[in-house]
Amino acid sequence: MFSSKRTRWVTIIVMLALAILPPVFLWTGHAFYLDLATRLVILAIAAVSLNLVLGYGGLVSFGHAAYIGIGAYAVGIPVYHETYGGFDVAASYGGAFHILLAVGISALFALITGAISLRTKGVYFIMITMAFAQMVYYLFLSLDEYGGDDGLVIEVRSELPLVNLDNPLQLYLIAYVSLVIALLIVRTIVHSRFGMVLQGAKGNNERLVTLGFNTYLYRLTAYVISGAMCGFAGALLGNFTTFISPEMMGWSRSGELMFMVILGGAGTTLGPVLGSVVFILAEEVLSSITIFWHLPFGLMLMGVVLFARGGLMGLIKGKGGK
């Protein structure tokens, strides 16, 4: 009971801090921290999407950064053709078009690759998801029309009704509201019958199959939902950075998303958000102190994995240690 209350209060504090502090930073002349918070919240959405299949489904996907890249290019490519090519893409600057394109293509890619990947398990699943992501990485790397390795500048941000994404505060608020919705969606899924089967398959897949559940379809559906949500995060990231490149979908980026989930606490509602906050802030602070910041950063992550069972949320619940 006490751990439940503690978790609830930590959730309230973290989400209120994310809602209040970034606007305060902007109004006090510290716009850099608003930009940092925007990147943090967008990556938190991607981490929440990964947590659905990793934390609750037990599927260690090492290729989720591909969906971020797909979502970002779903914004950049239509804008590029409208700006430079004179090619009339329907609603080229329209945010609704970009979001539908990002979510739709990401979901389709997740459906195709998930249908194949889920035929494997364990380390083979990890490797095949990374292989599919690297295929997308090298595909965009070879597309000289869209900048190839040099990347692509997004000249015009997506246009949404009543919202101006050129305004950094409005862009942040859209990202924050999207994060809250993503958390609610995952929480609703997890506490539904669908989510119970998904979690049951993580614990004992053979028993659920024996009981008559087609766990393959359950897992595939969760994988598609996760990919679509991550693609949406990619569309937001493209609008935030106004620059996209294949580098954002490399395997190391997928590893960072996994670190965020594990660091915060896989299989918990707030864990991916908390992990994203600590990951981004630690990276920012350590990189400002030394160019060799990867060493203390890696040691910190190792310490959490070794001594904090259940990640940071495990410590908050009082379940840290061995």
Coordinates of N, CA and C in Angstrom, one line a residue, residues 33-194:
Y33 N 16.5 25.4 -22.0 CA 16.0 24.3 -21.2 C 14.6 23.9 -21.7
L34 N 13.9 24.8 -22.3 CA 12.6 24.4 -23.0 C 12.9 23.4 -24.1
D35 N 13.9 23.8 -24.9 CA 14.3 22.9 -26.0 C 14.7 21.5 -25.5
L36 N 15.5 21.5 -24.4 CA 15.9 20.2 -23.8 C 14.7 19.4 -23.3
A37 N 13.7 20.1 -22.7 CA 12.5 19.4 -22.2 C 11.7 18.9 -23.4
T38 N 11.6 19.6 -24.5 CA 10.9 19.2 -25.7 C 11.5 17.9 -26.2
R39 N 12.8 17.8 -26.4 CA 13.4 16.6 -26.8 C 13.2 15.5 -25.9
L40 N 13.3 15.8 -24.6 CA 13.1 14.8 -23.5 C 11.7 14.2 -23.6
V41 N 10.7 15.0 -23.7 CA 9.3 14.5 -23.8 C 9.0 13.7 -25.0
I42 N 9.6 14.1 -26.2 CA 9.4 13.4 -27.4 C 10.0 12.0 -27.3
L43 N 11.2 11.9 -26.8 CA 11.9 10.7 -26.6 C 11.2 9.8 -25.6
A44 N 10.5 10.5 -24.6 CA 9.8 9.7 -23.6 C 8.6 9.0 -24.3
I45 N 8.0 9.7 -25.3 CA 6.9 9.0 -26.0 C 7.4 7.7 -26.7
A46 N 8.5 7.8 -27.3 CA 9.1 6.7 -28.0 C 9.4 5.6 -26.9
A47 N 9.9 6.0 -25.8 CA 10.3 5.0 -24.7 C 9.0 4.3 -24.2
V48 N 7.9 5.1 -24.0 CA 6.6 4.5 -23.6 C 6.1 3.5 -24.6
S49 N 6.3 3.8 -25.9 CA 5.9 2.9 -26.9 C 6.7 1.6 -26.9
L50 N 8.0 1.7 -26.6 CA 8.8 0.5 -26.5 C 8.5 -0.3 -25.3
N51 N 8.1 0.4 -24.2 CA 7.8 -0.3 -22.9 C 6.6 -1.2 -23.1
L52 N 5.7 -0.9 -24.0 CA 4.5 -1.7 -24.2 C 5.0 -3.2 -24.6
V53 N 5.9 -3.2 -25.5 CA 6.4 -4.6 -26.0 C 7.5 -5.1 -25.2
L54 N 8.4 -4.3 -24.7 CA 9.5 -4.7 -23.9 C 9.2 -5.0 -22.4
G55 N 8.6 -4.0 -21.8 CA 8.3 -4.1 -20.4 C 7.1 -5.1 -20.1
Y56 N 6.0 -4.9 -20.9 CA 4.8 -5.7 -20.6 C 4.7 -7.0 -21.5
G57 N 5.4 -7.0 -22.7 CA 5.3 -8.1 -23.5 C 6.5 -9.0 -23.6
G58 N 7.6 -8.5 -23.0 CA 8.9 -9.3 -22.9 C 9.6 -9.4 -24.2
L59 N 9.3 -8.5 -25.2 CA 9.9 -8.5 -26.5 C 11.0 -7.5 -26.6
V60 N 12.2 -7.9 -26.6 CA 13.3 -7.0 -26.6 C 13.6 -6.6 -28.1
S61 N 13.0 -5.5 -28.5 CA 13.1 -4.9 -29.8 C 14.3 -4.0 -29.8
F62 N 15.3 -4.3 -30.7 CA 16.5 -3.5 -30.8 C 16.4 -2.7 -32.1
G63 N 15.2 -2.4 -32.6 CA 15.1 -1.6 -33.8 C 14.0 -0.5 -33.8
H64 N 13.7 -0.1 -32.6 CA 12.6 0.9 -32.5 C 13.0 2.3 -33.0
A65 N 14.2 2.6 -33.1 CA 14.6 3.9 -33.6 C 14.2 4.0 -35.1
A66 N 14.0 2.9 -35.8 CA 13.6 2.9 -37.2 C 12.3 3.7 -37.3
Y67 N 11.4 3.4 -36.4 CA 10.1 4.1 -36.4 C 10.2 5.6 -36.2
I68 N 11.2 6.0 -35.3 CA 11.4 7.4 -35.2 C 11.8 8.0 -36.5
G69 N 12.7 7.4 -37.2 CA 13.2 7.9 -38.5 C 12.1 7.9 -39.5
I70 N 11.3 6.8 -39.6 CA 10.2 6.8 -40.5 C 9.2 8.0 -40.3
G71 N 8.9 8.2 -39.0 CA 8.0 9.3 -38.7 C 8.6 10.6 -39.0
A72 N 9.9 10.8 -38.8 CA 10.5 12.1 -39.1 C 10.6 12.3 -40.6
Y73 N 10.9 11.3 -41.4 CA 10.9 11.5 -42.8 C 9.5 11.6 -43.4
A74 N 8.5 11.1 -42.7 CA 7.1 11.3 -43.2 C 6.7 12.8 -43.1
V75 N 7.4 13.6 -42.3 CA 7.3 15.0 -42.3 C 8.2 15.7 -43.3
G76 N 9.4 15.3 -43.4 CA 10.4 15.9 -44.2 C 10.3 15.8 -45.7
I77 N 9.9 14.6 -46.1 CA 9.8 14.3 -47.6 C 8.7 15.1 -48.2
P78 N 7.5 15.1 -47.7 CA 6.4 15.9 -48.4 C 6.8 17.4 -48.4
V79 N 7.3 17.9 -47.3 CA 7.7 19.3 -47.3 C 8.8 19.6 -48.3
Y80 N 9.8 18.6 -48.5 CA 10.8 18.8 -49.4 C 10.3 18.9 -50.8
H81 N 9.4 18.0 -51.2 CA 8.8 18.1 -52.6 C 8.0 19.3 -52.8
E82 N 7.3 19.8 -51.9 CA 6.5 21.0 -52.0 C 7.4 22.2 -52.1
T83 N 8.5 22.2 -51.3 CA 9.4 23.4 -51.2 C 10.3 23.5 -52.5
Y84 N 10.9 22.4 -52.9 CA 11.9 22.4 -53.9 C 11.5 21.8 -55.2
G85 N 10.6 20.8 -55.2 CA 10.3 20.1 -56.4 C 9.1 20.6 -57.2
G86 N 8.3 21.5 -56.5 CA 7.1 21.9 -57.2 C 6.1 20.8 -57.4
F87 N 6.3 19.7 -56.7 CA 5.4 18.6 -56.8 C 4.3 18.7 -55.8
D88 N 3.1 18.7 -56.3 CA 2.0 19.0 -55.5 C 1.6 17.7 -54.7
V89 N 2.1 17.6 -53.5 CA 1.7 16.6 -52.6 C 0.5 17.0 -51.8
A90 N -0.5 16.2 -51.7 CA -1.7 16.6 -51.0 C -1.4 17.0 -49.6
A91 N -1.8 18.2 -49.2 CA -1.6 18.8 -47.9 C -0.2 18.6 -47.4
S92 N 0.8 19.0 -48.3 CA 2.2 18.8 -48.0 C 2.7 19.4 -46.7
Y93 N 2.1 20.5 -46.3 CA 2.5 21.1 -45.0 C 1.5 20.8 -43.9
G94 N 0.5 20.0 -44.2 CA -0.6 19.7 -43.3 C -0.1 18.7 -42.2
G95 N -0.3 19.1 -40.9 CA 0.1 18.3 -39.8 C -0.7 17.0 -39.8
A96 N -2.0 17.0 -40.1 CA -2.8 15.8 -40.1 C -2.3 14.8 -41.1
F97 N -1.9 15.3 -42.3 CA -1.3 14.4 -43.3 C 0.0 13.8 -42.9
H98 N 0.8 14.6 -42.3 CA 2.1 14.1 -41.8 C 1.9 13.1 -40.7
I99 N 1.0 13.3 -39.8 CA 0.8 12.4 -38.7 C 0.2 11.1 -39.2
L100 N -0.7 11.2 -40.1 CA -1.3 9.9 -40.7 C -0.3 9.1 -41.4
L101 N 0.6 9.9 -42.2 CA 1.6 9.2 -43.0 C 2.6 8.5 -42.0
A102 N 3.0 9.2 -41.0 CA 4.0 8.7 -40.0 C 3.5 7.5 -39.3
V103 N 2.3 7.6 -38.8 CA 1.6 6.5 -38.0 C 1.3 5.3 -39.0
G104 N 0.8 5.6 -40.1 CA 0.4 4.6 -41.1 C 1.5 3.8 -41.6
I105 N 2.6 4.5 -42.0 CA 3.8 3.7 -42.6 C 4.5 3.0 -41.4
S106 N 4.6 3.6 -40.3 CA 5.2 2.9 -39.1 C 4.4 1.7 -38.8
A107 N 3.1 1.8 -38.7 CA 2.3 0.6 -38.4 C 2.4 -0.5 -39.4
L108 N 2.5 -0.1 -40.7 CA 2.6 -1.1 -41.8 C 4.0 -1.8 -41.7
F109 N 5.0 -1.0 -41.4 CA 6.4 -1.6 -41.3 C 6.4 -2.5 -40.1
A110 N 5.8 -2.1 -39.0 CA 5.7 -2.9 -37.8 C 5.0 -4.2 -38.1
L111 N 3.9 -4.1 -38.9 CA 3.1 -5.3 -39.2 C 3.9 -6.3 -40.0
I112 N 4.6 -5.8 -41.0 CA 5.4 -6.7 -41.9 C 6.6 -7.3 -41.2
T113 N 7.3 -6.5 -40.5 CA 8.5 -7.0 -39.8 C 8.2 -7.7 -38.6
G114 N 7.1 -7.3 -37.9 CA 6.7 -8.0 -36.7 C 6.2 -9.4 -37.0
A115 N 5.5 -9.6 -38.1 CA 5.0 -10.9 -38.5 C 6.1 -11.9 -38.8
I116 N 7.2 -11.4 -39.2 CA 8.4 -12.2 -39.4 C 9.2 -12.4 -38.1
S117 N 9.4 -11.3 -37.5 CA 10.3 -11.3 -36.3 C 9.7 -12.2 -35.2
L118 N 8.4 -12.1 -35.0 CA 7.7 -12.9 -33.9 C 7.7 -14.4 -34.2
R119 N 8.2 -14.8 -35.3 CA 8.3 -16.3 -35.5 C 9.6 -16.8 -34.8
T120 N 10.4 -15.8 -34.3 CA 11.6 -16.2 -33.6 C 11.4 -15.7 -32.1
K121 N 12.4 -16.0 -31.3 CA 12.3 -15.6 -29.9 C 13.8 -15.5 -29.4
G122 N 13.8 -14.9 -28.2 CA 15.1 -14.7 -27.5 C 16.1 -13.8 -28.3
V123 N 17.3 -14.2 -28.4 CA 18.4 -13.4 -29.0 C 18.1 -13.3 -30.5
Y124 N 17.4 -14.3 -31.1 CA 17.1 -14.2 -32.5 C 16.1 -13.1 -32.8
F125 N 15.2 -12.8 -31.9 CA 14.2 -11.7 -32.1 C 15.0 -10.4 -32.0
I126 N 15.9 -10.3 -31.0 CA 16.7 -9.1 -30.9 C 17.4 -8.8 -32.2
M127 N 18.1 -9.8 -32.7 CA 18.9 -9.6 -33.9 C 18.1 -9.2 -35.1
I128 N 17.0 -9.9 -35.3 CA 16.2 -9.7 -36.5 C 15.5 -8.3 -36.5
T129 N 15.1 -7.8 -35.3 CA 14.6 -6.5 -35.3 C 15.6 -5.4 -35.5
M130 N 16.9 -5.7 -35.1 CA 18.0 -4.8 -35.4 C 18.3 -4.8 -36.9
A131 N 18.2 -6.0 -37.5 CA 18.5 -6.1 -38.9 C 17.5 -5.4 -39.7
F132 N 16.2 -5.4 -39.4 CA 15.2 -4.7 -40.2 C 15.4 -3.2 -40.0
A133 N 15.8 -2.8 -38.8 CA 16.0 -1.3 -38.6 C 17.3 -0.9 -39.4
Q134 N 18.3 -1.7 -39.5 CA 19.5 -1.3 -40.2 C 19.2 -1.3 -41.7
M135 N 18.2 -2.1 -42.2 CA 17.8 -2.1 -43.6 C 17.2 -0.7 -43.9
V136 N 16.4 -0.2 -43.0 CA 15.8 1.1 -43.2 C 16.8 2.2 -43.1
Y137 N 17.8 2.0 -42.2 CA 18.9 3.0 -42.0 C 19.7 3.1 -43.4
Y138 N 20.0 2.0 -43.9 CA 20.8 2.0 -45.2 C 20.0 2.4 -46.4
L139 N 18.7 2.2 -46.3 CA 17.8 2.7 -47.4 C 17.9 4.2 -47.5
F140 N 17.6 4.9 -46.3 CA 17.6 6.3 -46.4 C 19.0 6.9 -46.6
L141 N 20.0 6.1 -46.2 CA 21.4 6.5 -46.4 C 21.8 6.6 -47.9
S142 N 21.1 5.7 -48.6 CA 21.4 5.6 -50.1 C 20.5 6.6 -50.9
L143 N 19.5 7.2 -50.3 CA 18.6 8.2 -51.0 C 19.3 9.6 -51.1
D144 N 20.1 9.8 -52.1 CA 20.7 11.1 -52.3 C 19.7 12.2 -52.5
E145 N 18.6 11.9 -53.1 CA 17.5 12.9 -53.3 C 17.1 13.6 -52.0
Y146 N 17.2 12.8 -50.9 CA 16.8 13.4 -49.6 C 18.0 13.6 -48.7
G147 N 19.2 13.8 -49.3 CA 20.3 14.2 -48.5 C 21.3 13.1 -48.1
G148 N 20.8 11.8 -48.2 CA 21.6 10.7 -47.9 C 22.2 10.9 -46.4
D149 N 23.5 10.7 -46.3 CA 24.2 10.8 -45.0 C 24.2 12.2 -44.5
D150 N 24.1 13.2 -45.4 CA 24.1 14.6 -44.9 C 22.8 15.0 -44.3
G151 N 21.7 14.3 -44.5 CA 20.5 14.6 -43.9 C 19.6 15.6 -44.7
L152 N 18.5 15.9 -44.2 CA 17.5 16.7 -44.9 C 17.0 17.8 -44.0
V153 N 17.0 19.1 -44.4 CA 16.5 20.2 -43.6 C 15.0 20.3 -43.9
I154 N 14.2 20.4 -42.9 CA 12.7 20.6 -43.0 C 12.5 22.1 -43.0
E155 N 12.2 22.7 -44.1 CA 12.1 24.1 -44.2 C 10.8 24.7 -43.5
V156 N 9.7 23.9 -43.5 CA 8.5 24.4 -43.0 C 7.9 23.3 -42.0
R157 N 7.6 23.7 -40.8 CA 7.0 22.7 -39.9 C 5.6 22.4 -40.3
S158 N 5.1 21.3 -39.7 CA 3.7 20.9 -40.0 C 2.7 22.0 -39.5
E159 N 1.7 22.1 -40.3 CA 0.7 23.1 -39.9 C -0.5 22.4 -39.3
L160 N -0.9 22.8 -38.1 CA -2.0 22.3 -37.4 C -3.0 23.4 -37.1
P161 N -4.3 23.1 -37.1 CA -5.3 24.1 -36.7 C -5.2 24.6 -35.3
L162 N -5.2 25.9 -35.1 CA -5.1 26.6 -33.8 C -3.8 26.4 -33.1
V163 N -2.8 25.8 -33.8 CA -1.5 25.6 -33.2 C -0.4 26.0 -34.1
N164 N 0.6 26.7 -33.6 CA 1.7 27.2 -34.4 C 3.0 26.5 -33.9
L165 N 3.4 25.5 -34.6 CA 4.6 24.7 -34.1 C 5.9 25.4 -34.2
D166 N 5.9 26.6 -34.9 CA 7.1 27.5 -34.9 C 7.2 28.2 -33.5
N167 N 6.2 28.1 -32.7 CA 6.2 28.7 -31.4 C 6.7 27.5 -30.5
P168 N 7.9 27.7 -29.9 CA 8.5 26.6 -29.1 C 7.7 26.1 -27.9
L169 N 6.9 27.1 -27.3 CA 6.1 26.7 -26.2 C 4.9 25.8 -26.6
Q170 N 4.3 26.2 -27.7 CA 3.2 25.5 -28.3 C 3.6 24.1 -28.7
L171 N 4.8 24.0 -29.3 CA 5.3 22.7 -29.7 C 5.5 21.8 -28.5
Y172 N 6.1 22.4 -27.4 CA 6.3 21.6 -26.2 C 5.0 21.1 -25.6
L173 N 4.0 22.0 -25.6 CA 2.7 21.6 -25.0 C 2.0 20.5 -25.8
I174 N 2.2 20.5 -27.2 CA 1.6 19.5 -28.0 C 2.4 18.2 -27.7
A175 N 3.7 18.2 -27.5 CA 4.5 17.0 -27.2 C 4.1 16.5 -25.8
Y176 N 3.9 17.4 -24.8 CA 3.5 17.0 -23.5 C 2.1 16.3 -23.4
V177 N 1.2 17.0 -24.1 CA -0.2 16.4 -24.2 C -0.1 15.0 -24.8
S178 N 0.7 14.9 -25.9 CA 0.9 13.6 -26.6 C 1.4 12.6 -25.7
L179 N 2.4 13.0 -24.8 CA 3.0 12.0 -23.8 C 1.9 11.5 -22.8
V180 N 1.1 12.5 -22.3 CA 0.0 12.1 -21.4 C -0.9 11.1 -22.1
I181 N -1.3 11.4 -23.3 CA -2.2 10.5 -24.0 C -1.6 9.1 -24.3
A182 N -0.3 9.1 -24.6 CA 0.4 7.8 -24.8 C 0.5 7.0 -23.5
L183 N 0.7 7.7 -22.4 CA 0.7 7.0 -21.1 C -0.7 6.4 -20.8
L184 N -1.7 7.1 -21.1 CA -3.1 6.7 -20.9 C -3.4 5.5 -21.8
I185 N -3.0 5.6 -23.0 CA -3.3 4.5 -24.0 C -2.6 3.2 -23.5
V186 N -1.3 3.3 -23.1 CA -0.6 2.1 -22.7 C -1.2 1.6 -21.4
R187 N -1.5 2.4 -20.5 CA -2.1 2.0 -19.2 C -3.5 1.3 -19.4
T188 N -4.3 1.9 -20.4 CA -5.6 1.2 -20.7 C -5.4 -0.1 -21.3
I189 N -4.4 -0.2 -22.2 CA -4.2 -1.5 -22.9 C -3.7 -2.6 -21.8
V190 N -2.8 -2.1 -21.0 CA -2.2 -3.1 -20.0 C -3.2 -3.6 -19.0
H191 N -4.2 -2.8 -18.7 CA -5.2 -3.2 -17.7 C -6.4 -3.8 -18.3
S192 N -6.4 -4.0 -19.6 CA -7.5 -4.7 -20.4 C -7.2 -6.2 -20.5
R193 N -8.2 -6.9 -21.0 CA -8.0 -8.3 -21.2 C -6.9 -8.6 -22.1
F194 N -6.8 -7.7 -23.2 CA -5.7 -7.8 -24.1 C -4.3 -7.7 -23.4

